[in-house]
Every structure is written in C-alpha cells, then in structure tokens.
PDB file of C-alpha atoms in Angstrom:
ATOM      1  CA  MET A   1     -60.447   1.013  39.137  1.00  0.00           C
ATOM      2  CA  THR A   2     -60.279  -2.759  39.320  1.00  0.00           C
ATOM      3  CA  GLY A   3     -59.993  -4.617  36.010  1.00  0.00           C
ATOM      4  CA  ILE A   4     -63.312  -5.246  34.316  1.00  0.00           C
ATOM      5  CA  ASN A   5     -64.090  -8.679  32.861  1.00  0.00           C
ATOM      6  CA  TRP A   6     -66.179  -7.790  29.789  1.00  0.00           C
ATOM      7  CA  GLU A   7     -68.683 -10.188  28.215  1.00  0.00           C
ATOM      8  CA  ASP A   8     -68.972 -10.433  24.433  1.00  0.00           C
ATOM      9  CA  PRO A   9     -70.957  -7.516  22.936  1.00  0.00           C
ATOM     10  CA  PHE A  10     -74.748  -7.683  22.643  1.00  0.00           C
ATOM     11  CA  CYS A  11     -75.729  -6.231  19.266  1.00  0.00           C
ATOM     12  CA  GLY A  12     -79.014  -5.419  17.615  1.00  0.00           C
ATOM     13  CA  GLU A  13     -79.149  -5.348  13.841  1.00  0.00           C
ATOM     14  CA  GLY A  14     -77.949  -1.914  12.736  1.00  0.00           C
ATOM     15  CA  ASN A  15     -77.610  -0.700  16.322  1.00  0.00           C
ATOM     16  CA  ASN A  16     -74.787   0.003  18.717  1.00  0.00           C
ATOM     17  CA  CYS A  17     -73.356  -2.952  20.562  1.00  0.00           C
ATOM     18  CA  PHE A  18     -73.379  -2.944  24.354  1.00  0.00           C
ATOM     19  CA  ARG A  19     -71.046  -4.783  26.693  1.00  0.00           C
ATOM     20  CA  ILE A  20     -71.666  -5.876  30.263  1.00  0.00           C
ATOM     21  CA  GLY A  21     -68.786  -6.535  32.621  1.00  0.00           C
ATOM     22  CA  THR A  22     -68.081  -7.196  36.266  1.00  0.00           C
ATOM     23  CA  ASP A  23     -65.144  -6.624  38.545  1.00  0.00           C
ATOM     24  CA  SER A  24     -63.822  -8.216  41.726  1.00  0.00           C
ATOM     25  CA  ASP A  25     -65.180  -5.341  43.845  1.00  0.00           C
ATOM     26  CA  GLY A  26     -68.788  -6.398  43.173  1.00  0.00           C
ATOM     27  CA  ASN A  27     -69.521  -3.753  40.552  1.00  0.00           C
ATOM     28  CA  ALA A  28     -71.316  -4.204  37.254  1.00  0.00           C
ATOM     29  CA  HIS A  29     -70.493  -2.119  34.184  1.00  0.00           C
ATOM     30  CA  ILE A  30     -72.366  -1.360  30.948  1.00  0.00           C
ATOM     31  CA  ALA A  31     -70.651   0.335  28.009  1.00  0.00           C
ATOM     32  CA  VAL A  32     -71.049   0.865  24.296  1.00  0.00           C
ATOM     33  CA  ALA A  33     -68.621  -1.475  22.542  1.00  0.00           C
ATOM     34  CA  GLY A  34     -65.478   0.469  21.741  1.00  0.00           C
ATOM     35  CA  GLN A  35     -66.134   2.927  24.573  1.00  0.00           C
ATOM     36  CA  GLU A  36     -65.336   0.659  27.505  1.00  0.00           C
ATOM     37  CA  ASP A  37     -63.248   3.434  29.058  1.00  0.00           C
ATOM     38  CA  ALA A  38     -66.492   5.286  29.963  1.00  0.00           C
ATOM     39  CA  PRO A  39     -68.861   2.676  31.453  1.00  0.00           C
ATOM     40  CA  LEU A  40     -71.988   3.149  33.516  1.00  0.00           C
ATOM     41  CA  THR A  41     -71.090   1.537  36.842  1.00  0.00           C
ATOM     42  CA  ASP A  42     -73.302   0.294  39.686  1.00  0.00           C
ATOM     43  CA  THR A  43     -73.620  -2.770  41.902  1.00  0.00           C
ATOM     44  CA  ARG A  44     -74.250  -6.223  40.495  1.00  0.00           C
ATOM     45  CA  GLU A  45     -77.556  -6.190  42.386  1.00  0.00           C
ATOM     46  CA  ALA A  46     -78.583  -3.002  40.552  1.00  0.00           C
ATOM     47  CA  LEU A  47     -77.739  -4.618  37.201  1.00  0.00           C
ATOM     48  CA  ARG A  48     -79.680  -7.729  38.193  1.00  0.00           C
ATOM     49  CA  HIS A  49     -82.709  -5.583  39.095  1.00  0.00           C
ATOM     50  CA  LEU A  50     -82.462  -3.659  35.791  1.00  0.00           C
ATOM     51  CA  ILE A  51     -82.377  -6.876  33.769  1.00  0.00           C
ATOM     52  CA  LEU A  52     -85.346  -8.343  35.658  1.00  0.00           C
ATOM     53  CA  GLU A  53     -87.377  -5.154  35.106  1.00  0.00           C
ATOM     54  CA  ILE A  54     -86.552  -5.145  31.386  1.00  0.00           C
ATOM     55  CA  LYS A  55     -87.521  -8.820  31.109  1.00  0.00           C
ATOM     56  CA  ALA A  56     -90.791  -8.000  32.899  1.00  0.00           C
ATOM     57  CA  GLY A  57     -91.655  -5.538  30.133  1.00  0.00           C
ATOM     58  CA  LYS A  58     -90.985  -2.258  31.961  1.00  0.00           C
ATOM     59  CA  ALA A  59     -88.972  -0.926  28.982  1.00  0.00           C
ATOM     60  CA  ASP A  60     -91.227  -2.203  26.198  1.00  0.00           C
ATOM     61  CA  HIS A  61     -92.367   1.346  25.463  1.00  0.00           C
ATOM     62  CA  LEU A  62     -88.837   2.064  24.228  1.00  0.00           C
ATOM     63  CA  LEU A  63     -89.136  -0.524  21.443  1.00  0.00           C
TER      64      LEU A  63
END
C-alpha cells in the first residue's frame, strides 16, 4: 500500500476521533484515530460524494 498522508483527527466531544487521509494512487482513507492500520479505503471521488451527502443532511437521522 502506498503511504497515506493523514489529516489531523476530527473529534466529537466524548466520541472517537476519525482521520481522513489520501495517497498518491488516488485513494481516500478513513480510520479511527489510533487504528490507522485498518482504514476504510475507496476513491477520492467516493469520499467527496460521501461528504457532500452528509452535508446535504442524508445522515442527520444518525444524530
């Protein structure tokens, strides 16, 4: 696997922290902070689509 460039963790108060990273092969990765050795991996376009859907309110029922 190509090296992953991880962003700083995104943390909610009292919740797990998540990290998003990208690699030079065009993949995007999401992992729980401290568990970066087992990320969810897909294309950057898939991550972009996920973020846009979340921002549009499609995951509000999970809050």
